[in-house]
Coordinates of C-alpha atoms and ligand atoms in Angstrom, one line a residue:
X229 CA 119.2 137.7 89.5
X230 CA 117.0 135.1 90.2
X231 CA 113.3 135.1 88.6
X232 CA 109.9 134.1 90.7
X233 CA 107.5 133.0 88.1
X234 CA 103.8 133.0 89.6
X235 CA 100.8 131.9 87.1
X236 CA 98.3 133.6 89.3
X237 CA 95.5 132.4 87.0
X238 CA 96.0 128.7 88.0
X239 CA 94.8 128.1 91.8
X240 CA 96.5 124.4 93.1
X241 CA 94.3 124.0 95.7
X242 CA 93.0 125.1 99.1
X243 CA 96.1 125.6 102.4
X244 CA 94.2 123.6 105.1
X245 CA 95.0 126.2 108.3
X246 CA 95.7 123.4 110.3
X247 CA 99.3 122.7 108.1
X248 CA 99.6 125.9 110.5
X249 CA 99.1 123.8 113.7
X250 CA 101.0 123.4 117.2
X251 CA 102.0 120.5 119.8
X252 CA 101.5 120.8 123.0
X253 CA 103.0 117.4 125.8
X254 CA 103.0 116.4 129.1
X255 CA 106.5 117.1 128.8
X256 CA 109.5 119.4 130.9
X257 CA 107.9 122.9 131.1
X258 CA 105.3 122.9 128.0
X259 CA 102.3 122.4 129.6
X260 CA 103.0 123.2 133.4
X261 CA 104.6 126.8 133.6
X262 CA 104.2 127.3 129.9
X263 CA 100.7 127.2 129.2
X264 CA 99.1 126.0 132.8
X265 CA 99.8 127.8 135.5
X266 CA 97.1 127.7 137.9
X267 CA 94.0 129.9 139.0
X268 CA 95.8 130.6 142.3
X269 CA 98.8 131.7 139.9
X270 CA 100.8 135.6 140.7
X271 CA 101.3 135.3 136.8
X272 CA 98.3 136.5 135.2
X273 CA 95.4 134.1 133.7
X274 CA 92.1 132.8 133.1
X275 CA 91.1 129.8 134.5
X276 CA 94.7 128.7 135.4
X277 CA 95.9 129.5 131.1
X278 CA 98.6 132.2 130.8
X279 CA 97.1 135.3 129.6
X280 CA 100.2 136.2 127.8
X281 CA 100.9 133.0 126.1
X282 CA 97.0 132.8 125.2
X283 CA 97.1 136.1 123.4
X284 CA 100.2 135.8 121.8
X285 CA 99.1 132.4 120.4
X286 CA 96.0 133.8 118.8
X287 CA 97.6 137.0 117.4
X288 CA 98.9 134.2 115.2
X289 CA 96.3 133.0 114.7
X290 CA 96.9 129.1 116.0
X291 CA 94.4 127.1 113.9
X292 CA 94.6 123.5 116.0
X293 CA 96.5 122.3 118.9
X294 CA 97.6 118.5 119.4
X295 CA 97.7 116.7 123.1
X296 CA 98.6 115.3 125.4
X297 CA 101.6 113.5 123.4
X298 CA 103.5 112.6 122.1
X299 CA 104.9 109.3 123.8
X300 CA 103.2 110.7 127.0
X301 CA 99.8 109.7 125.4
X302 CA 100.5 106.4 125.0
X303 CA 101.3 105.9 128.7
X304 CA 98.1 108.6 129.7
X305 CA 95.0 107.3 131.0
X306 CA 93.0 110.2 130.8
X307 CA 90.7 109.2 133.8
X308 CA 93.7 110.4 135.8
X309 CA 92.8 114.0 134.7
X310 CA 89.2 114.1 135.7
X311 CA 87.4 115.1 138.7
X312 CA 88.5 117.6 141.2
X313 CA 91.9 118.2 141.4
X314 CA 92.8 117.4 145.0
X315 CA 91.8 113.8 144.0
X316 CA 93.4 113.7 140.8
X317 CA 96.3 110.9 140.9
X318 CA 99.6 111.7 141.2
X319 CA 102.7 109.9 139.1
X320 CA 105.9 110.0 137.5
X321 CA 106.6 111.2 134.2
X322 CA 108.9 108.2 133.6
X323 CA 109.7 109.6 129.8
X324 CA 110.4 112.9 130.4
X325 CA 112.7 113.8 133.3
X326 CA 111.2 111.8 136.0
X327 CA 109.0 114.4 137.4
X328 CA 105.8 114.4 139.6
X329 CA 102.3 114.9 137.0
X330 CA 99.8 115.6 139.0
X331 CA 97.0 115.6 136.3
X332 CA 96.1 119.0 137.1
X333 CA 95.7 119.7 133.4
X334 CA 93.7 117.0 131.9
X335 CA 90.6 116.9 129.5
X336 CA 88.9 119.9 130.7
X337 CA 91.7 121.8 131.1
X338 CA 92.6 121.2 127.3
X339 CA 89.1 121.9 125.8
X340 CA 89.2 125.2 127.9
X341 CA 92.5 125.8 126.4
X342 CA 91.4 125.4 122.9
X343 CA 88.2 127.3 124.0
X344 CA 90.9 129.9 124.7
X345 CA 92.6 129.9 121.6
X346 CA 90.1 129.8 119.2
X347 CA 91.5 127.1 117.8
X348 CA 90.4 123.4 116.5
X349 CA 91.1 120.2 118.9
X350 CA 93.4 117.4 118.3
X351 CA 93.4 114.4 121.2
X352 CA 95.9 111.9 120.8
X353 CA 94.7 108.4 122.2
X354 CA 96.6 106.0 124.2
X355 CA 97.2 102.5 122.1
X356 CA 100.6 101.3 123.7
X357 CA 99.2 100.8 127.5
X358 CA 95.8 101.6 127.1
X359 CA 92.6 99.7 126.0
X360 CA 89.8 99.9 123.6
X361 CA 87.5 100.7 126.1
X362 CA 89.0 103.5 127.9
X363 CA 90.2 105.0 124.2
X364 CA 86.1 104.3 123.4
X365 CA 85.1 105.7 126.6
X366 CA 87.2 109.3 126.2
X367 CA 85.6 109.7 123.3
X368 CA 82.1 109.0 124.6
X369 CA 83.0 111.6 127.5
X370 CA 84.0 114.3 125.0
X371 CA 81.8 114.1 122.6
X372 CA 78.4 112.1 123.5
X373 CA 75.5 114.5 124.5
X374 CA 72.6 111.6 125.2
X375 CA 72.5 109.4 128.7
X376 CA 75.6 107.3 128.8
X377 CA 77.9 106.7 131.7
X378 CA 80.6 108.7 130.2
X379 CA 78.2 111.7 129.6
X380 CA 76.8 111.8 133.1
X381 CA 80.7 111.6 134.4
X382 CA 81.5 114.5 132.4
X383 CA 78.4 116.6 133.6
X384 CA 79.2 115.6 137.1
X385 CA 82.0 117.2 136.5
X386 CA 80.7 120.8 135.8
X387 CA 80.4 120.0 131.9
X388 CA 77.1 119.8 130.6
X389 CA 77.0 120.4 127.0
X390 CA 79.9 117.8 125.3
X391 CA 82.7 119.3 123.1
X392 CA 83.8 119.7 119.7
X393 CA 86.7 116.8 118.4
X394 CA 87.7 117.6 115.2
X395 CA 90.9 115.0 115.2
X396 CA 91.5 111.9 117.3
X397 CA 95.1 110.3 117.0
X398 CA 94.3 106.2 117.3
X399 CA 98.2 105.5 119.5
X400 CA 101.4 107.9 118.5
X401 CA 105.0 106.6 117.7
X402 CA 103.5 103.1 117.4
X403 CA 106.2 101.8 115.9
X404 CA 108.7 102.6 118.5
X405 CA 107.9 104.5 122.4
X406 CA 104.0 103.8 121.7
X407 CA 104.3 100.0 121.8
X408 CA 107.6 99.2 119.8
X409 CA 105.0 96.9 117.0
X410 CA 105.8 96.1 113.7
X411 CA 103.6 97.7 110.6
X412 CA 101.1 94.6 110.4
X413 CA 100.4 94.3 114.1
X414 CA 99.7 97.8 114.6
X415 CA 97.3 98.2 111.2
X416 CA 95.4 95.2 113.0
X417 CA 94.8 96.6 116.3
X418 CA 94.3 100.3 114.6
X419 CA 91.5 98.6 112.9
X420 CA 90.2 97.6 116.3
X421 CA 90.9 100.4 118.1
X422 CA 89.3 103.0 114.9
X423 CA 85.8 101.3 115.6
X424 CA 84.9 101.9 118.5
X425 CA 86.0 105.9 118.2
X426 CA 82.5 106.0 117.6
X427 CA 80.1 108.6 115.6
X428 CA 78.8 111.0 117.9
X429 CA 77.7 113.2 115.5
X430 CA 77.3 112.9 111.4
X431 CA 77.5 116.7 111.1
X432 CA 80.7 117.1 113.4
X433 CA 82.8 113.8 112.4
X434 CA 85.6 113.0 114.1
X435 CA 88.7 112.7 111.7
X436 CA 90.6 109.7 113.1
X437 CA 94.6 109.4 112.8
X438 CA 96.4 106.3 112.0
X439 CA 100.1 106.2 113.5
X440 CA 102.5 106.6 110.4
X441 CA 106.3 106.8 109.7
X442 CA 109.2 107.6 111.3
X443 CA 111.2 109.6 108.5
X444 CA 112.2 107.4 105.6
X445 CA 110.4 104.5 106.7
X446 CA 108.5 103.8 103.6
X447 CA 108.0 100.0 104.8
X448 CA 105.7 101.4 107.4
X449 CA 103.6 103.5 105.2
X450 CA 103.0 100.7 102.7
X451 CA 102.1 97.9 105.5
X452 CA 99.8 99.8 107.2
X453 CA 98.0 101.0 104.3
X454 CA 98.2 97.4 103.0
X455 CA 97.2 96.3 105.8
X456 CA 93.8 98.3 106.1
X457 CA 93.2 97.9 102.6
X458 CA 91.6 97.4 100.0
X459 CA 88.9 100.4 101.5
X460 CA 92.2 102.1 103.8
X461 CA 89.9 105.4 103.2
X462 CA 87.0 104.1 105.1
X463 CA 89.3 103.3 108.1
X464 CA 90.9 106.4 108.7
X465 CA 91.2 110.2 107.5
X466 CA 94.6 110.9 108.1
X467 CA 98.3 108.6 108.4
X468 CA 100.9 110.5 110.5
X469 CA 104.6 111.4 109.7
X470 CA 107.5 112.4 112.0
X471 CA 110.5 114.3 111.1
X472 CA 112.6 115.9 113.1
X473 CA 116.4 117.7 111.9
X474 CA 119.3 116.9 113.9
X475 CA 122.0 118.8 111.9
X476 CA 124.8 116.4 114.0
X477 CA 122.7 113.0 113.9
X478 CA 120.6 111.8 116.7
X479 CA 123.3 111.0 119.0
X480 CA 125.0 114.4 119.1
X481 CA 122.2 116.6 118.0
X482 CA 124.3 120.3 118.2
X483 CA 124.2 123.5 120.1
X484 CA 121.2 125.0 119.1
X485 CA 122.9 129.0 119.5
X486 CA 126.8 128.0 118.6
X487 CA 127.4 126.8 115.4
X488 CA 128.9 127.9 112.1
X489 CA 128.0 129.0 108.4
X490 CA 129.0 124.3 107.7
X491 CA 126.4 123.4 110.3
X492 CA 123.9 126.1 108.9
X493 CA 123.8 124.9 105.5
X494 CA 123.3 121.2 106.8
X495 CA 120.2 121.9 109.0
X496 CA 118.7 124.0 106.1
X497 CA 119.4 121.1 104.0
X498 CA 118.1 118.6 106.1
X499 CA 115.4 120.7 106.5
X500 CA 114.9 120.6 102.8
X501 CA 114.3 116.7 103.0
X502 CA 111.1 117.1 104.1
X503 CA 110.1 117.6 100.3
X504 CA 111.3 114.1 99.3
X505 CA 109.7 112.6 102.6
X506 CA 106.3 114.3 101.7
X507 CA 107.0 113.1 97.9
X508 CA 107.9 109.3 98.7
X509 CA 105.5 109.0 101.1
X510 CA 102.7 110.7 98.9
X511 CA 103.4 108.2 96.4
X512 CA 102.8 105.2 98.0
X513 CA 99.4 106.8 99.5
X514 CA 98.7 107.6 96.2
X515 CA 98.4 103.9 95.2
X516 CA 96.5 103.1 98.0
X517 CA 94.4 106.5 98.3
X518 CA 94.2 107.7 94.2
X519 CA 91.9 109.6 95.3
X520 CA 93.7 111.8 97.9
X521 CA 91.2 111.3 100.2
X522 CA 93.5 110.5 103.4
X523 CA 95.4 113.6 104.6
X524 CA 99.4 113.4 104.9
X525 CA 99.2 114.5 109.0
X526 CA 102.7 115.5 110.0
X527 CA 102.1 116.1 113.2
X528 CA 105.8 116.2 115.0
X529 CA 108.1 118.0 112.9
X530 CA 111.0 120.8 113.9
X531 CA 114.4 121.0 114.7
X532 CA 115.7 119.2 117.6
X533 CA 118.7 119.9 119.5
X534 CA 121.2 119.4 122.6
X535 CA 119.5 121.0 125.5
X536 CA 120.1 124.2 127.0
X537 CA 123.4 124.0 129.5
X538 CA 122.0 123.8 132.9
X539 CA 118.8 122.3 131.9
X540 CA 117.0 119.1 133.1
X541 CA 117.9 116.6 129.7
X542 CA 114.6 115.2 129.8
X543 CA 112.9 118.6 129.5
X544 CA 114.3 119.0 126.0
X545 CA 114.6 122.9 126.3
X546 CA 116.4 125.0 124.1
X547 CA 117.2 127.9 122.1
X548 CA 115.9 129.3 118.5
X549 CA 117.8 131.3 116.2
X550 CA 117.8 132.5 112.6
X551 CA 118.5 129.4 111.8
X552 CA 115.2 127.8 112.9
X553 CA 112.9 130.8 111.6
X554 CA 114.5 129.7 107.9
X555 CA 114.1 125.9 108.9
X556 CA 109.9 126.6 109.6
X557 CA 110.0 129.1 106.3
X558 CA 111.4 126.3 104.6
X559 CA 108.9 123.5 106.0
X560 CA 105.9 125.8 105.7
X561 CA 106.6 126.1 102.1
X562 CA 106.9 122.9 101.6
X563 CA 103.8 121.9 102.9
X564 CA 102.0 124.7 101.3
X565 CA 103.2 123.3 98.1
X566 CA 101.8 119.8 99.0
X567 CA 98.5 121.1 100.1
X568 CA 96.6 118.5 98.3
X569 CA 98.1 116.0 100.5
X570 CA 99.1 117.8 103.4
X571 CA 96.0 118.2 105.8
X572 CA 97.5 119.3 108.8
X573 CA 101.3 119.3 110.3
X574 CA 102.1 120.4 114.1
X575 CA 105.3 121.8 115.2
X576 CA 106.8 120.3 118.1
X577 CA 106.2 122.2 120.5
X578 CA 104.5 125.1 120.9
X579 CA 106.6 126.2 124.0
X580 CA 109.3 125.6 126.2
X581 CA 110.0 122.3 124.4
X582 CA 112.4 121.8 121.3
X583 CA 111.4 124.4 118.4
X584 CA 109.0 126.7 120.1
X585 CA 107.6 129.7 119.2
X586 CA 107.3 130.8 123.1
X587 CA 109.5 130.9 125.5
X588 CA 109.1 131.3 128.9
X589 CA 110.9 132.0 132.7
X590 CA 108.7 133.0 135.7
X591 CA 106.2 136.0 134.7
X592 CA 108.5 136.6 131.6
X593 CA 107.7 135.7 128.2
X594 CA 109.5 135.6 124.6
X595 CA 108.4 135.6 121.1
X596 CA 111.2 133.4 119.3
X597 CA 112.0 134.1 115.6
X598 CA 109.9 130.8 114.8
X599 CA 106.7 132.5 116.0
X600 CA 107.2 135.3 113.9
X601 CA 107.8 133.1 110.9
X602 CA 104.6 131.3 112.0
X603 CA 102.9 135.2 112.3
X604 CA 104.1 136.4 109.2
X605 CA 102.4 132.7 107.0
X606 CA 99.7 133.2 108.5
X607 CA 98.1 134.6 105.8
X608 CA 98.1 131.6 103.7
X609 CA 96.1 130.1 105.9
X610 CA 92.8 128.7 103.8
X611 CA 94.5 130.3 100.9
X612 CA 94.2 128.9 97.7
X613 CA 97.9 127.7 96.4
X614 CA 99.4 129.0 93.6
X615 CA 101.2 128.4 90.4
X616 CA 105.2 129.1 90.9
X617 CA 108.5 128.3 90.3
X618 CA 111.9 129.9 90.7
X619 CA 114.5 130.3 87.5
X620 CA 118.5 131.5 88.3
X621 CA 118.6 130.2 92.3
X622 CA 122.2 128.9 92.8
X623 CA 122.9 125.7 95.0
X624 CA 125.0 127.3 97.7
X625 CA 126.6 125.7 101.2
X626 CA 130.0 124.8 102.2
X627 CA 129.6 120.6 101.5
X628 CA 128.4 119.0 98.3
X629 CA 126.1 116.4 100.5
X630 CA 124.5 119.8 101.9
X631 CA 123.6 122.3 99.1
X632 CA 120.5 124.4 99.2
X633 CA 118.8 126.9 97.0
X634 CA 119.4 129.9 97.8
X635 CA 115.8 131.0 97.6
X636 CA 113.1 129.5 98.0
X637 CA 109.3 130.3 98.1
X638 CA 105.5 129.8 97.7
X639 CA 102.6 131.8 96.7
X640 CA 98.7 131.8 97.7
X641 CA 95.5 133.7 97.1
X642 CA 93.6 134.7 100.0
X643 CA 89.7 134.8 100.7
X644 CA 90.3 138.8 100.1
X645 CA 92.1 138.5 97.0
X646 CA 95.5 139.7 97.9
X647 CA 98.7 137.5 96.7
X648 CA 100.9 136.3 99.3
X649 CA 104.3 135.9 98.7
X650 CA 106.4 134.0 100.9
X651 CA 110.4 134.0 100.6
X652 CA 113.2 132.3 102.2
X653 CA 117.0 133.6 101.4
X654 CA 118.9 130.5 102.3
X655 CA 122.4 132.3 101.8
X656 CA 124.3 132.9 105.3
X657 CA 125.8 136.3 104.2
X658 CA 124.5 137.6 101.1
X659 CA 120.9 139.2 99.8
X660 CA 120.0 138.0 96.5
X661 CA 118.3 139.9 93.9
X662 CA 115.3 138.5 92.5
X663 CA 112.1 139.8 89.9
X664 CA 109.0 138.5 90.3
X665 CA 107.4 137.8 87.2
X666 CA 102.9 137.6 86.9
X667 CA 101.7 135.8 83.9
X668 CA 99.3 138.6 83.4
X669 CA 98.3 140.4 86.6
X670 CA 100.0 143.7 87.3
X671 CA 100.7 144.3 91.0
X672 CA 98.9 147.7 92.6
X673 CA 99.0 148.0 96.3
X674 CA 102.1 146.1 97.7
X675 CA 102.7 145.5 101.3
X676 CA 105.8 143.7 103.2
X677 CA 107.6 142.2 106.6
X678 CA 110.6 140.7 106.7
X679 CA 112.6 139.0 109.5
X680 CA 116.3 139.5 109.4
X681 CA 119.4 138.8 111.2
X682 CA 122.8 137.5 111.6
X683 CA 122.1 133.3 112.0
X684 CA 122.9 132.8 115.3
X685 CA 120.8 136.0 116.8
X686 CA 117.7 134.8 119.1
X687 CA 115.5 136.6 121.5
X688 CA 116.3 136.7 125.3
X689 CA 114.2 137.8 128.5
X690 CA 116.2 140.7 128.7
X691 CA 116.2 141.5 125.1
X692 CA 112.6 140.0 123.6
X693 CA 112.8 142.0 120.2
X694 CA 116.4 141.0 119.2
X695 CA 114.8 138.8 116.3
X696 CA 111.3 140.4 115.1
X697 CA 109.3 141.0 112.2
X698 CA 109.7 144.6 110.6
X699 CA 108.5 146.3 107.6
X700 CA 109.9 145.7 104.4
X701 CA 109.9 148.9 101.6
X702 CA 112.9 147.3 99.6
X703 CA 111.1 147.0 96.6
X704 CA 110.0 148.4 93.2
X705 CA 106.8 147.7 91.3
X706 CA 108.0 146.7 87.6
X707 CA 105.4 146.1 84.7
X708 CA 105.8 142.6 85.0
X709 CA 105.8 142.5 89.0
X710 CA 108.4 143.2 91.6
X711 CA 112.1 143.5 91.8
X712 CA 113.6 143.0 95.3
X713 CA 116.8 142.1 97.1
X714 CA 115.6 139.5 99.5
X715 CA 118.3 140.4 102.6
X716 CA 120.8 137.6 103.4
X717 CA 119.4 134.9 106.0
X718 CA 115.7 136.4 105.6
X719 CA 112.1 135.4 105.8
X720 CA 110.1 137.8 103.4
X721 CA 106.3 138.3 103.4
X722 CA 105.0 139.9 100.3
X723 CA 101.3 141.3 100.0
X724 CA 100.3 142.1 96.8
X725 CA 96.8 143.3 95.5
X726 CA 96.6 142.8 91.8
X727 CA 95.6 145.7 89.6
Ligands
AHR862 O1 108.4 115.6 120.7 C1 109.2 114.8 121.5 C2 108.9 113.4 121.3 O2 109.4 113.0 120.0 C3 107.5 112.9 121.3 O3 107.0 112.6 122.5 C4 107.6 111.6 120.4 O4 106.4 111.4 119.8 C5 108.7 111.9 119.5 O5 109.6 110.8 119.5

C-alpha cells in the first residue's frame, strides 16, 4: 500500500495557468486544416477557425497559445501575412515537408484565434533570418495604439484598436535551426534584439523570452545567463527549455501505437527526466536569478515519434495512446511541483503535429487521451501548490536504466477551496492501492475521473471515445483521508472539499 502524504496547511506557491499552455506551427496540418480552415470552408467556423477545434480547446480551458514556430519563426517574416489575402506572398515551407504557405493565416488571423479561445498570446520572433527592425516593427504593429507607421498599417488593415502581447519569444532553437550560434553570440545579439521590443504599455508589459537549452545542455543556460549578467533579470522575463522523449533515440524514434510493456517503461522514464532537467537547470538560474524572478519557459516539450505510415515525414503526424496521457500526467506534475520556477510550458503541438490533444481528418475530429489528461489538470490551474510526498511506491519496469515509480502525483488548492488530487499509476498491468493521508483536514465531499486503458489503446475517427475520461467512485473516505486502488496505467483526478 502506498501512502500519499498531503500537508494541506502549507501552500508552495501559486500554478501559473499558462504551465497549462499549447503550440501551435506553420507546420504539416497544425495550422492549415487543423485550426484554419477558411471562411469559404464546408467545415463549420468563424472567421475561417474550426468551430469544433475552438470549442473543444476552451472546454479545457487553453490558457496561452505559442506561434508561429517553432523553427518556422525564425525563417517567418511576418509582413508576409498581412494585408489582403490574394496579395499575401506565397512560398515554400523548406522545413517542414516542402509545401506551398500561402500566409493566409498570419498576425490577424492568430490574435483572432486567441480572441477565440479565450486564451493569452505568445508570438515567437524571428532572430535567425530576420532583423531588429522587422522584430521591432511587429511589435509596434501589435501593440502600439499612437500614430506610427506600424499602427496606421495595422488599421489599414481593418484593425483599429492594437492587441494584447502577453509573451514575445526574442529567436527559437537559437542554438541549432534558429541560426546554429554558440551561447555567447546569441546572449549578445538577444541583448540587441530585447531593446527594441519596446514598452508599449507599463500596465500591459510584454514578457520577453530568451532562447534557452536544448535538454541537458547546461553550458547554454550558464553562458547566456552569464552573458546578460550581472542584471540577466532586467533583460528578459523568461529563458526557454526544450525536451522532447524519443523512447528509441532520435534517429529511430518508435511506433507511436506498437510497442511493448520494455518500450513503455522507457518513455515513462524518459519522461520522468524532465524533473532533473527542471532541477539542473533551476540551479544554475538560481545563481544568476536568487531571486526567482525569470520564469523557467518550457515551451516545446512532448513525446515525439516515427510518423504515421503513409504520412508526409515532414508533417510529423502521429498517433497518442495510454502511453502519452501518462507521459503529460507525469510532465504536468512535474511542473506543478516546480511552480516557483516554472512560468509557463507549451506542448508541442496542440494538433495534428507530434503529441496532440486534437486530431483531425476532413470534417472529423478526435479528442486524444492527452487532451483529456490536459481536461482533467485543469483544475490546478492558478491553484495554489501543495505540500506532498509519496511513502511505499515501488520502482517497477523491465530494465534497471528505466525504472519508475509506480505512482506518482501532485496536489493543489483551488480559488474555491477544493483539494485537487492528481495521480499517475505508472504500472502497465497492475492497480496499486494507495491511502491518502491529511495532516489535519478531514475530507467531506469527494469527487473523481479517471482515464483508463490498456497502453496501446487511442481514439480513432470511427471510434472517438475509445480513450476518455469517466467517473471514478473507487474510493472510501477514511478518518485520515482516502483509500483507493488507483487502476493499472491510469490518470486519476481527485476533488476533495475539506470538512
Ligand atoms: O516541434 C517541432 C520542432 O521541434 C520545432 O519547430 C523546433 O523548435 C523543435 O526542434
Amino acid at each position: 500500500m502506498a501512502k500519499i502524504y498531503i500537508n494541506e496547511k502549507h501552500e508552495k506557491g501559486k500554478i501559473n495557468p499558462e504551465i497549462y499552455g499549447h503550440f501551435s506551427e506553420h507546420l504539416g496540418r497544425c495550422i492549415y486544416e487543423g485550426l484554419y480552415v477558411g471562411e469559404d470552408s464546408q467545415i463549420p467556423n468563424e472567421n475561417g477557425m474550426r468551430t469544433d477545434v475552438v470549442e473543444a480547446l476552451r472546454e479545457m480551458k487553453i490558457p496561452v497559445l505559442r506561434w508561429p514556430g517553432g523553427c518556422f519563426a525564425d525563417e517567418y517574416h511576418w509582413k508576409d501575412g498581412i494585408g489582403p489575402k490574394e496579395n499575401r506572398k506565397k512560398m515554400i515551407n523548406t522545413h517542414w515537408g516542402g509545401v506551398v504557405e500561402d500566409n493566409s493565416f498570419g498576425t490577424h488571423e492568430f490574435f483572432e484565434l486567441c480572441r477565440q479561445l479565450g486564451c493569452k498570446a505568445y508570438v515567437n520572433g524571428n532572430v535567425g533570418s530576420g532583423t531588429v527592425q522587422e522584430m521591432s516593427e511587429w511589435v509596434e504593429y501589435i501593440t502600439f495604439d499612437g500614430v506610427s507607421p506600424m499602427a496606421d498599417l495595422r488599421k489599414k488593415n481593418g484593425h483599429e484598436a492594437p492587441w494584447r502581447l502577453d509573451y514575445f519569444g526574442v529567436g527559437n532553437e537559437n542554438w541549432g535551426c534558429g541560426g546554429n550560434m554558440r551561447p555567447e553570440y546569441y546572449a549578445d545579439e538577444y541583448r540587441r534584439y530585447q531593446t527594441y521590443v519596446r514598452q508599449y504599455h507599463q500596465d500591459e508589459p510584454v514578457y520577453k523570452i530568451c532562447c534557452g537549452a536544448n535538454v541537458a545542455d547546461y553550458d547554454w543556460t550558464e553562458k547566456v545567463l552569464a552573458g546578460c549578467s550581472p542584471d540577466a533579470g532586467r533583460f528578459m522575463d523568461g529563458l526557454s527549455l526544450h525536451y522532447y522523449v524519443h523512447p528509441e533515440g532520435w534517429e529511430i524514434k518508435g511506433s507511436a501505437t506498437q510497442f511493448d510493456a520494455k518500450t513503455w517503461y522507457k518513455t515513462l522514464s524518459k519522461a520522468m527526466y524532465m524533473e532533473e532537467l527542471v532541477t539542473r537547470h533551476g540551479a544554475i538560474m538560481d545563481k544568476y536569478d536568487p531571486e526567482k524572478k525569470i520564469g523557467m519557459i518550457v515551451d516545446e516539450w512532448g513525446d515525439w515519434f516515427t510518423v504515421e505510415p503513409g504520412t508526409n515525414p515532414g508533417f510529423l503526424y502521429q498517433q497518442n495512446t495510454m502511453r502519452d496521457a501518462l507521459v503529460a500526467g507525469i510532465t504536468l506534475n512535474i511542473f506543478n511541483r516546480h511552480c516557483d520556477r516554472v512560468k509557463m510550458a507549451c506542448i508541442a503541438q496542440m494538433v495534428n503535429v507530434l503529441q496532440s490533444v486534437i486530431l483531425t481528418e476532413g470534417p472529423k475530429m478526435v479528442k486524444t487521451p492527452t487532451y483529456h489528461v490536459f481536461h482533467m489538470y485543469r483544475y490546478h490551474q492558478g491553484a495554489q501548490l501543495l505540500d506532498s510526498y509519496i511513502e511505499g511506491a515501488e520502482m517497477i519496469g523491465e530494465e534497471e536504466a528505466y525504472l519508475v515509480p509506480s505512482l506518482q502525483e501532485s496536489v493543489s488548492r483551488s480559488e474555491d477551496g477544493m483539494i485537487n488530487l492528481t495521480l499517475n499509476n505508472l504500472s502497465a498491468t497492475d492497480g496499486q492501492e494507495a491511502e491518502v493521508v491529511f495532516a489535519e483536514s478531514r475530507p467531506g465531499r469527494v469527487s473523481a475521473s479517471v482515464l483508463t486503458q490498456r497502453m496501446d489503446a487511442y481514439n480513432t475517427f470511427d471510434e472517438p471515445d475509445r480513450v476518455r475520461e469517466e467517473e471514478f467512485s473507487a474510493f472510501e473516505i477514511t478518518d485520515k483521508g482516502l483509500k483507493l486502488t488507483v487502476p493499472a496505467c491510469s490518470v486519476v483526478l481527485l476533488r476533495i472539499a475539506e470538512r
